[in-house]
Short mmCIF file of C-alpha atoms in Angstrom, two decimals:
data_model
loop_
_atom_site.label_atom_id
_atom_site.label_comp_id
_atom_site.label_asym_id
_atom_site.label_seq_id
_atom_site.Cartn_x
_atom_site.Cartn_y
_atom_site.Cartn_z
CA MET A 1 122.72 90.60 153.45
CA LYS A 2 119.16 90.47 152.08
CA SER A 3 118.28 91.95 148.90
CA PHE A 4 114.09 92.68 149.57
CA ILE A 5 112.30 93.67 147.22
CA PRO A 6 109.52 96.53 147.85
CA PHE A 7 106.67 95.90 148.21
CA PHE A 8 104.86 98.98 146.88
CA GLY A 9 107.16 97.99 143.00
CA ILE A 10 105.64 94.51 143.88
CA ILE A 11 101.80 95.76 144.12
CA LEU A 12 102.03 97.83 140.44
CA LEU A 13 103.03 94.63 139.15
CA LEU A 14 99.42 93.95 139.67
CA ASN A 15 98.32 96.34 136.67
CA SER A 16 100.93 95.35 134.94
CA CYS A 17 101.70 91.82 134.13
CA ALA A 18 100.59 90.44 131.24
CA SER A 19 99.15 87.50 129.57
CA VAL A 20 100.61 85.61 126.68
CA SER A 21 99.70 84.47 123.52
CA ASN A 22 100.34 81.74 122.68
CA SER A 23 99.95 81.61 118.39
CA SER A 24 101.07 79.95 115.50
CA GLY A 25 102.36 81.82 112.98
CA GLN A 26 99.17 82.54 111.01
CA ALA A 27 94.94 81.91 111.10
CA ASP A 28 93.29 80.90 107.69
CA ASN A 29 90.17 81.32 107.57
CA VAL A 30 88.69 79.27 104.84
CA ALA A 31 84.73 78.77 106.33
CA LYS A 32 82.63 81.89 104.46
CA PRO A 33 81.61 84.68 108.13
CA GLN A 34 78.04 83.53 109.06
CA VAL A 35 76.94 86.84 110.26
CA GLY A 36 74.01 84.63 112.31
CA ASN A 37 75.94 83.76 113.77
CA CYS A 38 77.47 86.70 115.52
CA PRO A 39 76.19 87.63 118.95
CA GLN A 40 73.69 89.65 119.33
CA GLU A 41 73.66 93.60 120.58
CA THR A 42 73.19 93.97 123.42
CA VAL A 43 74.11 97.37 126.03
CA VAL A 44 77.31 96.97 128.23
CA ALA A 45 77.46 100.09 130.93
CA LEU A 46 80.64 101.62 131.76
CA PRO A 47 81.96 99.78 135.03
CA VAL A 48 81.43 101.56 137.60
CA THR A 49 84.80 101.77 140.50
CA GLN A 50 84.72 98.73 142.65
CA GLN A 51 86.20 98.62 146.39
CA ASP A 52 89.93 99.55 146.55
CA GLU A 53 90.16 100.59 142.81
CA ASN A 54 91.40 102.91 140.73
CA PHE A 55 88.89 105.48 140.02
CA SER A 56 90.89 105.13 136.95
CA ASP A 57 90.31 101.33 136.75
CA ARG A 58 86.32 101.63 135.37
CA PHE A 59 88.58 103.27 131.81
CA ASP A 60 91.09 100.12 131.33
CA PHE A 61 90.21 98.73 128.32
CA HIS A 62 93.44 96.29 127.80
CA ILE A 63 92.57 93.37 125.24
CA TYR A 64 94.82 90.74 126.90
CA ASN A 65 93.71 88.03 124.43
CA VAL A 66 92.46 87.55 121.66
CA LEU A 67 90.04 84.25 120.58
CA ALA A 68 88.74 83.80 116.25
CA ASP A 69 86.45 81.84 114.99
CA ALA A 70 84.77 81.62 111.04
CA ASP A 71 82.40 84.15 112.15
CA THR A 72 84.31 86.98 114.77
CA LEU A 73 86.78 88.06 116.76
CA LYS A 74 86.74 88.73 120.14
CA PHE A 75 89.36 90.94 121.86
CA GLN A 76 88.96 90.64 125.20
CA SER A 77 89.78 93.29 128.34
CA LEU A 78 89.33 92.44 131.67
CA ARG A 79 85.33 93.29 132.26
CA GLN A 80 84.38 93.49 128.35
CA ASP A 81 85.35 91.40 124.63
CA PHE A 82 84.85 93.49 121.98
CA VAL A 83 83.57 91.15 119.14
CA PHE A 84 83.83 92.09 115.88
CA CYS A 85 81.73 90.28 112.85
CA ARG A 86 82.76 89.40 109.97
CA GLY A 87 80.28 88.93 108.22
CA ASN A 88 78.86 92.51 108.18
CA ASN A 89 81.94 94.34 109.51
CA THR A 90 80.16 95.54 112.71
CA TRP A 91 81.30 95.53 115.65
CA THR A 92 78.95 94.69 119.14
CA VAL A 93 80.40 95.00 123.34
CA GLN A 94 79.28 91.78 125.25
CA PRO A 95 79.93 90.68 129.24
CA GLY A 96 83.22 90.01 129.21
CA THR A 97 84.37 86.01 128.75
CA LEU A 98 87.66 86.27 130.35
CA SER A 99 89.17 83.60 131.44
CA LYS A 100 90.88 83.13 135.25
CA ASP A 101 94.44 81.81 133.85
CA LEU A 102 94.64 84.73 131.55
CA GLN A 103 93.55 87.43 134.02
CA PRO A 104 96.61 89.32 136.84
CA PRO A 105 96.70 87.69 139.96
CA SER A 106 94.27 88.84 141.57
CA ASN A 107 96.27 89.69 144.25
CA TYR A 108 100.04 90.78 146.60
CA THR A 109 100.81 86.48 147.67
CA GLU A 110 99.40 85.15 144.47
CA LEU A 111 101.99 87.93 142.30
CA ALA A 112 104.72 87.08 144.72
CA GLN A 113 104.47 83.34 144.73
CA GLU A 114 104.33 83.72 140.61
CA LEU A 115 107.53 85.63 140.47
CA VAL A 116 109.58 83.66 142.83
CA ASN A 117 108.62 80.53 140.94
CA PRO A 118 106.58 81.48 137.40
CA SER A 119 104.46 78.24 136.74
CA LEU A 120 105.43 76.02 133.40
CA LYS A 121 103.43 76.77 129.84
CA ASN A 122 102.28 74.60 127.29
CA ILE A 123 103.15 75.61 124.10
CA ASP A 124 102.66 72.73 120.76
CA LEU A 125 105.37 72.24 118.14
CA GLN A 126 103.77 69.46 115.42
CA GLY A 127 102.62 67.68 117.90
CA LYS A 128 104.69 68.02 120.78
CA ILE A 129 104.34 70.29 124.01
CA TYR A 130 106.95 72.32 125.10
CA GLN A 131 106.91 74.10 129.10
CA TYR A 132 108.79 77.30 129.04
CA ARG A 133 109.13 79.66 131.65
CA VAL A 134 111.55 82.76 132.52
CA LEU A 135 112.93 83.26 135.60
CA ARG A 136 116.03 85.23 138.25
CA GLU A 137 118.78 83.72 139.22
CA PRO A 138 119.83 83.28 142.08
CA SER A 139 116.42 82.33 142.95
CA PHE A 140 114.45 84.06 145.52
CA TYR A 141 112.14 82.69 148.61
CA LEU A 142 109.16 83.65 150.43
CA GLU A 143 109.65 84.93 154.45
CA ASP A 144 107.23 84.45 156.25
CA ASP A 145 105.42 87.46 155.44
CA ALA A 146 105.15 87.24 151.80
CA PHE A 147 108.45 89.65 151.30
CA ILE A 148 110.10 88.14 148.14
CA THR A 149 113.86 88.18 149.32
CA ARG A 150 116.83 86.05 148.94
CA GLU A 151 120.05 86.42 149.58
CA GLN A 152 122.42 89.92 148.14
CA GLU A 153 124.54 88.36 145.03
CA PRO A 154 127.47 90.47 144.91
CA ASP A 155 128.82 89.38 141.20
CA PRO A 156 126.68 91.65 138.70
CA ALA A 157 127.69 88.90 136.14
CA GLU A 158 125.97 86.08 138.52
CA ASP A 159 122.92 87.83 138.58
CA LYS A 160 120.86 87.02 135.79
CA VAL A 161 117.60 86.73 133.93
CA VAL A 162 117.50 82.86 133.47
CA PHE A 163 114.88 81.19 130.42
CA GLU A 164 113.85 77.51 130.34
CA LEU A 165 113.32 74.78 128.34
CA PHE A 166 111.66 71.75 128.94
CA ILE A 167 111.72 69.92 126.28
CA PRO A 168 109.67 66.65 125.38
CA ASP A 169 111.13 63.39 126.95
CA ASN A 170 113.40 64.75 128.22
CA GLU A 171 113.72 64.93 132.31
CA THR A 172 116.31 67.58 132.47
CA SER A 173 114.99 71.50 131.04
CA GLN A 174 117.49 73.89 129.39
CA LYS A 175 118.63 76.80 130.30
CA LYS A 176 119.75 79.81 128.74
CA THR A 177 121.18 83.06 130.18
CA LEU A 178 119.08 86.21 128.82
CA TYR A 179 121.13 89.04 129.96
CA THR A 180 122.92 89.96 133.34
CA LEU A 181 122.83 93.16 136.01
CA GLU A 182 126.08 92.93 134.41
CA ASP A 183 124.68 94.43 130.81
CA LEU A 184 122.27 96.29 132.32
CA GLN A 185 125.46 98.27 134.63
CA ALA A 186 126.88 98.42 131.33
CA ALA A 187 124.39 100.37 129.64
CA ALA A 188 123.89 102.54 132.94
CA SER A 189 120.02 101.97 132.80
CA GLY A 190 119.09 100.63 135.84
CA SER A 191 120.01 99.56 138.87
CA GLN A 192 119.24 96.17 139.43
CA LEU A 193 116.86 93.69 136.79
CA GLY A 194 113.51 94.16 136.70
CA PHE A 195 111.33 91.09 137.50
CA PRO A 196 110.83 89.35 133.50
CA ARG A 197 108.15 87.96 131.32
CA ILE A 198 106.48 86.06 128.63
CA THR A 199 104.54 88.18 126.65
CA SER A 200 104.01 86.03 123.60
CA ALA A 201 105.00 82.47 122.50
CA MET A 202 104.39 81.43 118.99
CA THR A 203 105.04 79.02 116.80
CA TYR A 204 106.61 79.77 112.16
CA GLY A 205 108.25 77.59 110.63
CA GLU A 206 109.59 75.05 113.11
CA SER A 207 110.31 77.09 115.12
CA ILE A 208 109.65 78.31 118.66
CA TRP A 209 108.87 81.85 120.03
CA TRP A 210 108.91 83.63 122.58
CA THR A 211 109.12 87.64 124.25
CA VAL A 212 110.53 88.61 127.10
CA ALA A 213 109.83 91.90 129.13
CA PHE A 214 110.60 92.49 132.60
CA GLU A 215 109.21 95.81 135.11
CA GLN A 216 110.40 98.77 135.41
CA GLY A 217 110.82 101.53 137.35
CA GLU A 218 112.14 102.48 141.38
CA GLY A 219 115.79 101.02 139.61
CA ASN A 220 114.55 98.17 138.14
CA ASN A 221 114.91 97.18 134.51
CA GLY A 222 115.96 95.08 131.50
CA ILE A 223 117.08 93.82 127.91
CA ALA A 224 114.23 93.37 125.13
CA THR A 225 114.69 90.13 124.26
CA ILE A 226 112.81 87.80 121.82
CA ILE A 227 113.93 83.57 121.91
CA SER A 228 113.92 80.85 118.29
CA TYR A 229 114.32 77.84 119.40
CA ASP A 230 115.31 75.69 116.60
CA PRO A 231 114.65 71.87 117.79
CA GLN A 232 115.80 69.85 115.03
CA THR A 233 119.28 71.77 115.64
CA ASN A 234 118.22 72.07 120.08
CA GLU A 235 119.75 75.18 119.35
CA PHE A 236 118.63 79.00 120.91
CA THR A 237 119.32 82.10 119.13
CA LEU A 238 118.62 85.54 121.10
CA ILE A 239 117.92 88.40 119.27
CA GLN A 240 118.61 92.00 121.04
CA PRO A 241 117.82 94.70 119.47
CA GLU A 242 119.74 97.25 119.15
CA GLU A 243 116.53 100.20 117.93
CA LEU A 244 114.61 98.90 120.59
CA GLU A 245 117.08 99.31 123.98
CA PHE A 246 115.64 98.64 127.46
CA ILE A 247 111.39 98.69 125.60
CA GLN A 248 108.96 96.18 126.57
CA ILE A 249 107.49 94.16 124.28
CA THR A 250 103.32 93.54 124.58
CA ASP A 251 103.57 90.68 121.50
CA LEU A 252 104.68 88.81 118.71
CA SER A 253 104.18 88.40 115.15
CA ILE A 254 106.00 87.13 111.98
CA THR A 255 105.02 87.68 108.32
CA GLY A 256 107.86 86.19 105.32
CA ASP A 257 110.20 83.81 105.53
CA ALA A 258 111.17 81.63 107.99
CA LYS A 259 114.61 82.02 107.78
CA LYS A 260 114.22 85.91 106.61
CA PRO A 261 111.42 87.43 108.40
CA THR A 262 109.99 90.25 109.28
CA LEU A 263 109.08 90.45 113.28
CA TRP A 264 106.08 92.72 114.50
CA MET A 265 105.85 93.57 117.97
CA GLY A 266 104.35 96.30 119.83
CA THR A 267 105.64 98.29 122.39
CA GLN A 268 105.37 100.19 125.58
CA ILE A 269 107.42 101.26 128.57
CA SER A 270 106.46 101.46 132.20
CA GLY A 271 107.97 103.34 135.41
CA GLU A 272 106.84 104.62 139.01
CA GLY A 273 102.92 104.20 139.58
CA ASN A 274 103.18 103.91 135.37
CA PRO A 275 102.43 100.55 133.93
CA TYR A 276 101.79 101.91 131.05
CA ILE A 277 103.21 104.23 129.29
CA PRO A 278 103.32 104.46 125.28
CA ALA A 279 106.62 103.92 123.23
CA LYS A 280 106.98 102.93 119.99
CA GLY A 281 104.42 101.35 119.27
CA ILE A 282 103.92 98.79 116.63
CA VAL A 283 107.41 97.31 114.84
CA ALA A 284 108.92 96.01 112.16
CA TYR A 285 111.68 95.00 113.00
CA ARG A 286 113.72 92.78 110.44
CA PRO A 287 116.12 91.34 111.87
CA ASN A 288 120.44 91.20 110.25
CA LEU A 289 121.01 87.36 109.43
CA GLN A 290 123.90 87.32 110.72
CA ASN A 291 124.18 90.02 113.27
CA PRO A 292 120.44 88.74 114.58
CA ASN A 293 120.87 92.53 117.42
CA SER A 294 121.06 95.02 114.18
CA GLY A 295 118.39 95.06 110.77
CA SER A 296 115.95 97.39 109.92
CA LEU A 297 112.98 98.86 112.41
CA THR A 298 110.06 100.62 111.71
CA ALA A 299 108.11 101.96 113.77
CA TYR A 300 104.39 102.47 112.99
CA THR A 301 102.82 105.29 116.37
CA VAL A 302 99.69 107.14 116.70
CA HIS A 303 102.55 109.97 115.67
CA ASN A 304 103.56 108.82 112.38
CA SER A 305 100.07 106.38 111.92
CA PRO A 306 96.82 105.67 111.72
CA LEU A 307 97.45 103.91 114.85
CA VAL A 308 94.81 104.13 116.63
CA GLY A 309 95.82 103.47 120.53
CA ALA A 310 99.33 104.34 121.94
CA ILE A 311 99.90 100.88 123.26
CA PRO A 312 98.96 97.76 121.24
CA ASP A 313 98.28 95.14 123.25
CA LYS A 314 98.17 92.62 121.19
CA LEU A 315 98.51 91.04 117.79
CA ARG A 316 96.49 88.54 115.34
CA LEU A 317 97.61 88.00 111.94
CA GLU A 318 95.17 86.95 109.14
CA ASN A 319 96.79 85.54 105.85
CA GLU A 320 97.34 89.87 104.50
CA LEU A 321 95.88 91.41 107.72
CA LEU A 322 97.59 91.88 110.94
CA TRP A 323 94.64 92.82 113.68
CA VAL A 324 96.97 95.70 115.81
CA SER A 325 94.33 95.81 119.24
CA THR A 326 94.55 98.27 121.67
CA ALA A 327 93.48 100.24 125.55
CA ASN A 328 91.91 103.00 122.42
CA GLY A 329 91.32 100.48 119.36
CA VAL A 330 91.09 97.61 117.34
CA CYS A 331 93.58 98.48 113.53
CA GLN A 332 92.97 95.96 110.88
CA VAL A 333 96.29 96.24 109.06
CA LYS A 334 97.84 94.69 105.25
CA TRP A 335 100.22 94.11 106.38
CA GLN A 336 102.26 93.79 103.21
CA SER A 337 101.58 97.64 102.32
CA ALA A 338 100.85 99.67 106.28
CA ASP A 339 102.95 102.71 105.32
CA ASN A 340 100.53 103.58 103.06
CA SER A 341 97.56 104.71 105.98
CA ASP A 342 94.94 103.68 103.49
CA SER A 343 96.34 99.87 104.09
CA TRP A 344 94.86 100.58 107.84
CA ASN A 345 91.18 99.89 108.90
CA CYS A 346 90.20 101.24 112.70
CA TRP A 347 87.99 101.47 115.09
CA ARG A 348 88.23 103.26 118.18
CA PHE A 349 86.56 102.42 122.17
CA ALA A 350 83.83 105.19 123.26
CA ALA A 351 81.20 105.50 126.09
CA MET A 352 78.10 107.48 125.18
CA ALA A 353 75.15 108.61 126.66
CA LYS A 354 71.85 109.07 126.65
CA LEU A 355 71.56 113.47 127.33
CA PRO A 356 68.33 113.75 129.40
CA THR A 357 65.45 115.09 128.93
CA GLU A 358 65.65 118.16 131.09
CA GLU A 359 68.33 120.76 130.76
CA LEU A 360 71.43 118.84 131.40
CA PRO A 361 74.26 121.56 133.10
CA LEU A 362 77.79 121.85 131.55
CA TYR A 363 81.23 123.05 133.22
CA SER A 364 83.50 124.43 132.41
CA THR A 365 86.05 122.55 134.32
CA SER A 366 85.01 119.71 137.18
CA THR A 367 85.27 121.90 139.96
CA ASN A 368 83.41 124.49 139.09
CA LYS A 369 80.58 126.03 140.90
CA THR A 370 79.21 127.61 138.29
CA PRO A 371 76.96 125.88 134.71
CA ALA A 372 78.81 127.73 132.01
CA VAL A 373 76.00 126.22 129.09
CA SER A 374 72.57 123.41 129.21
CA LEU A 375 72.61 120.66 127.19
CA SER A 376 69.34 119.89 125.56
CA PRO A 377 68.52 116.81 123.58
CA ASN A 378 66.87 119.79 121.47
CA ASN A 379 69.51 121.49 120.17
CA GLY A 380 70.81 118.83 118.81
CA GLU A 381 72.69 115.02 119.20
CA GLU A 382 70.12 113.06 121.63
CA ILE A 383 73.96 111.18 122.49
CA ILE A 384 76.92 112.52 123.54
CA GLU A 385 80.28 111.03 123.71
CA VAL A 386 81.56 110.51 127.83
CA LEU A 387 85.67 111.18 128.01
CA TRP A 388 86.09 110.75 131.21
CA TRP A 389 85.28 110.94 134.97
CA SER A 390 87.62 112.99 138.38
CA PRO A 391 86.18 113.59 141.56
CA VAL A 392 84.10 116.76 142.40
CA ASP A 393 84.32 115.22 146.17
CA SER A 394 86.82 113.05 147.13
CA GLN A 395 84.53 113.29 151.14
CA ASN A 396 82.20 111.43 149.10
CA ASP A 397 83.87 110.43 146.20
CA LYS A 398 81.09 111.91 143.74
CA GLY A 399 82.33 113.16 140.22
CA ARG A 400 81.78 114.25 137.27
CA TYR A 401 81.87 112.47 133.44
CA GLU A 402 83.81 115.07 131.21
CA VAL A 403 82.05 115.01 127.25
CA ARG A 404 82.85 115.86 124.26
CA TYR A 405 81.45 119.74 123.95
CA PRO A 406 81.75 121.00 120.38
CA GLN A 407 82.01 124.40 120.61
CA GLY A 408 84.39 124.31 123.46
CA PHE A 409 85.98 126.45 125.97
CA THR A 410 89.24 128.25 126.14
CA ALA A 411 91.90 128.33 128.48
CA ASN A 412 94.78 130.33 129.15
CA LEU A 413 97.92 128.66 131.39
CA ASP A 414 101.17 130.54 132.61
CA GLU A 415 103.45 127.16 131.31
CA GLY A 416 104.39 128.03 128.09
CA ALA A 417 106.78 125.17 125.97
CA SER A 418 110.28 124.54 125.54
CA ARG A 419 113.02 121.70 124.16
CA ASP A 420 112.43 117.69 125.11
CA GLU A 421 115.51 116.60 125.10
CA PHE A 422 114.29 112.79 126.48
CA SER A 423 113.78 109.84 123.40
CA LEU A 424 110.24 110.22 122.30
CA PRO A 425 108.36 107.76 120.29
CA PRO A 426 108.91 108.54 116.79
CA GLY A 427 107.04 111.42 114.77
CA LYS A 428 106.63 112.57 118.24
CA PRO A 429 108.17 116.85 118.13
CA PRO A 430 110.63 116.98 120.79
CA VAL A 431 108.57 119.82 121.78
CA TYR A 432 107.47 119.78 126.32
CA TRP A 433 104.18 121.91 126.37
CA PRO A 434 101.01 121.88 128.55
CA GLY A 435 99.32 119.31 126.08
CA PHE A 436 102.12 116.75 125.58
CA ASN A 437 99.98 113.77 126.55
CA TRP A 438 97.98 115.15 123.27
CA HIS A 439 98.75 113.74 119.38
CA TRP A 440 97.97 115.18 116.46
CA ASN A 441 96.17 114.10 114.52
CA GLY A 442 96.10 115.72 111.00
CA ALA A 443 93.42 118.62 112.54
CA GLY A 444 93.41 118.67 116.54
CA PHE A 445 95.24 117.15 119.19
CA VAL A 446 93.50 114.26 120.41
CA ARG A 447 94.11 111.36 123.40
CA GLY A 448 93.37 108.10 123.62
CA TRP A 449 92.44 105.84 126.71
CA ASP A 450 96.31 104.42 126.57
CA GLU A 451 97.45 108.39 127.25
CA VAL A 452 96.17 108.50 130.17
CA SER A 453 98.73 107.51 132.41
CA GLY A 454 97.86 105.98 135.35
CA ASN A 455 99.85 108.15 137.62
CA PHE A 456 99.61 105.61 141.14
CA VAL A 457 102.10 107.78 142.89
CA GLY A 458 101.52 111.08 142.11
CA GLY A 459 97.70 111.94 142.62
CA GLY A 460 96.20 110.61 140.02
CA PRO A 461 95.67 110.79 136.15
CA GLN A 462 96.97 113.36 134.87
CA GLY A 463 95.42 116.42 132.32
CA ILE A 464 95.45 120.35 131.78
CA GLY A 465 93.89 121.77 134.53
CA SER A 466 94.98 124.45 137.31
CA GLY A 467 95.64 124.97 140.55
CA GLN A 468 98.07 123.03 143.01
CA PHE A 469 97.88 119.47 143.40
CA SER A 470 95.63 118.78 147.09
CA PRO A 471 96.15 115.25 149.04
CA ASN A 472 92.71 116.63 150.54
CA ALA A 473 91.11 118.76 147.40
CA PRO A 474 90.73 116.97 144.08
CA MET A 475 92.21 119.54 141.11
CA ASN A 476 90.59 121.21 138.99
CA TRP A 477 91.30 119.63 135.62
CA TYR A 478 90.03 122.27 131.97
CA THR A 479 90.57 118.86 130.19
CA MET A 480 91.12 115.44 130.59
CA ARG A 481 90.45 113.60 126.62
CA GLY A 482 89.03 116.54 124.84
CA ASP A 483 89.88 117.29 121.90
CA LEU A 484 92.81 120.36 121.25
CA GLU A 485 92.97 123.69 119.16
CA LEU A 486 95.97 125.40 119.49
CA LEU A 487 96.03 128.85 119.90
CA GLU A 488 99.09 130.39 120.98
CA LEU A 489 102.09 128.97 122.24
CA SER A 490 105.34 130.90 123.65
CA THR A 491 108.13 129.55 126.92
CA GLU A 492 105.91 131.45 129.48
CA SER A 493 102.69 130.08 128.21
CA THR A 494 99.74 128.12 126.56
CA ARG A 495 96.40 129.70 125.01
CA LEU A 496 94.13 126.34 123.47
CA LYS A 497 90.58 126.05 122.98
CA TYR A 498 89.49 122.82 125.27
CA TYR A 499 86.68 120.91 122.76
CA SER A 500 84.69 119.46 126.51
CA GLY A 501 83.20 120.25 128.94
CA TRP A 502 81.94 118.09 132.64
CA VAL A 503 78.46 117.58 133.80
CA ASP A 504 77.84 116.04 137.13
CA GLU A 505 78.12 111.70 137.18
CA ALA A 506 74.03 110.99 138.14
CA LYS A 507 72.94 113.13 134.46
CA LEU A 508 74.08 110.67 132.88
CA GLN A 509 74.10 107.00 132.67
CA PRO A 510 77.51 105.55 129.88
CA TYR A 511 77.86 103.06 127.45
CA LEU A 512 80.57 101.56 126.03
CA THR A 513 80.30 100.90 121.71
CA VAL A 514 82.99 100.50 119.12
CA ILE A 515 82.28 102.96 116.59
CA PRO A 516 84.82 103.89 112.93
CA GLN A 517 87.78 106.42 113.99
CA GLU A 518 87.92 108.70 111.48
CA LEU A 519 90.99 110.15 110.13
CA ALA A 520 91.37 114.05 109.15
CA GLN A 521 89.94 114.70 104.88
CA ASN A 522 93.20 117.64 104.92
CA PRO A 523 95.70 116.54 107.05
CA LYS A 524 97.38 119.91 108.52
CA PRO A 525 101.30 119.49 109.77
CA ASN A 526 101.53 119.76 113.08
CA PRO A 527 102.15 123.05 114.47
CA LEU A 528 104.58 121.70 117.17
CA ALA A 529 107.22 120.20 115.11
CA ALA A 530 108.59 124.08 113.42
CA LYS A 531 107.86 125.51 116.81
CA ALA A 532 111.34 122.80 118.57
CA PRO A 533 114.08 123.98 116.89
CA GLN A 534 113.37 127.59 118.79
CA LEU A 535 112.38 126.58 121.44
CA PRO A 536 115.42 126.04 124.80
CA SER A 537 115.73 122.93 125.81
CA ARG A 538 113.94 121.74 129.21
CA ARG A 539 115.96 121.17 132.28
#
């Protein structure tokens, strides 16, 4: 009997495959930065959706790589480079230069071939090249129609995720089993192993370190794994923190003594139709030397720290500074005092547009026929922030931009609140309500770019709206990313104010920029925290 991999699940991997970071323990910058070597400011427009793309792809700013020199730090997304100038602490947005080998596979066949026979990657330690990859065993193969298949493995203990390492001057490889289907089933956390992938590779001290993530959704899962290899003893150490369980590790940086390190890791999860879902933010894990699978873990999320985005993509360590990049922006953290909010300096990615000279009709919902007010540069700022885009006509792909509107609108919703018993990011109150995908920043509820999930099998990205989903008509959204003020909340209903509106797309020409993240001057406690104990459990 053969085992087949569902076609749709593989297609979702096109979005979630991450580039591998190869790095040494940390970078030292000794040359004085020269502002003159920084790129000139240029206008980079918000991308237009191309054929065969989801409209939300234009807002995908996930970072795939970080390039650094004495003058700049370049955070590379698929379409843009966000460039930090060290000499004057300023940012520019430049056209994307991400190399082809760091981009996800462009089609199903290319991805399928990589899953069946993963390519070897290289890393240099003390002038010697080591090659590595992670794979499934028993092996899969491609049929004539490019479907991934293999003979059914009846023994869960023999269905494995295996790490393979080629050591210099050694013709045969070493293999290390990371976990098996039996391990996964014992934890009741999946019916089959998801295809694994290496998300980071680095040297620290005299060892090589890797992190392994995995496909999730449709019954697939894996076990969060960090691998360390010591060439002197030819021994592997596997670290599978109990606190991370089945969370994907996006990247790794290491601080402290090589024999007693602190592992800084970005985290996320994924699911059916959602390649990016927030998990524990960035975590600092200090493994127990006697039992590496246990230790102390501190998590920094958008709910309990100044972290600018919910999903850390790529990390870079430079002496006492840890750079944390997300699809919503970048943070510079003094890692030795990360518990202190003053040790965080963050910037967020934003789309802006110049208001037209004539009055601009603003609609209170995405598909309303009648505008609520009109915007004009004579009435305030000439620049307006663009938050999202949503279709108004499913027949010809016309749409509207959601823009920030400081005066706001009020919405009365027939959906209330309940207590959420599921696993939540640290610091997030266990309350499920219409604004569940927003987070409290000390002054109100806000939503970053990377807190909007793709929801590719459930009608697309979800916001706060009215009406029911229909494949033949777009949803009528109050807001997708506008800031929220909670006015009233019960188990039956919600009353809130949202600080955004909608304008016809033809009226604006959005461009991308990077701006400082603003923190609440006198932060207030999250109002949901006090309500949680009083609410019934979510069914």
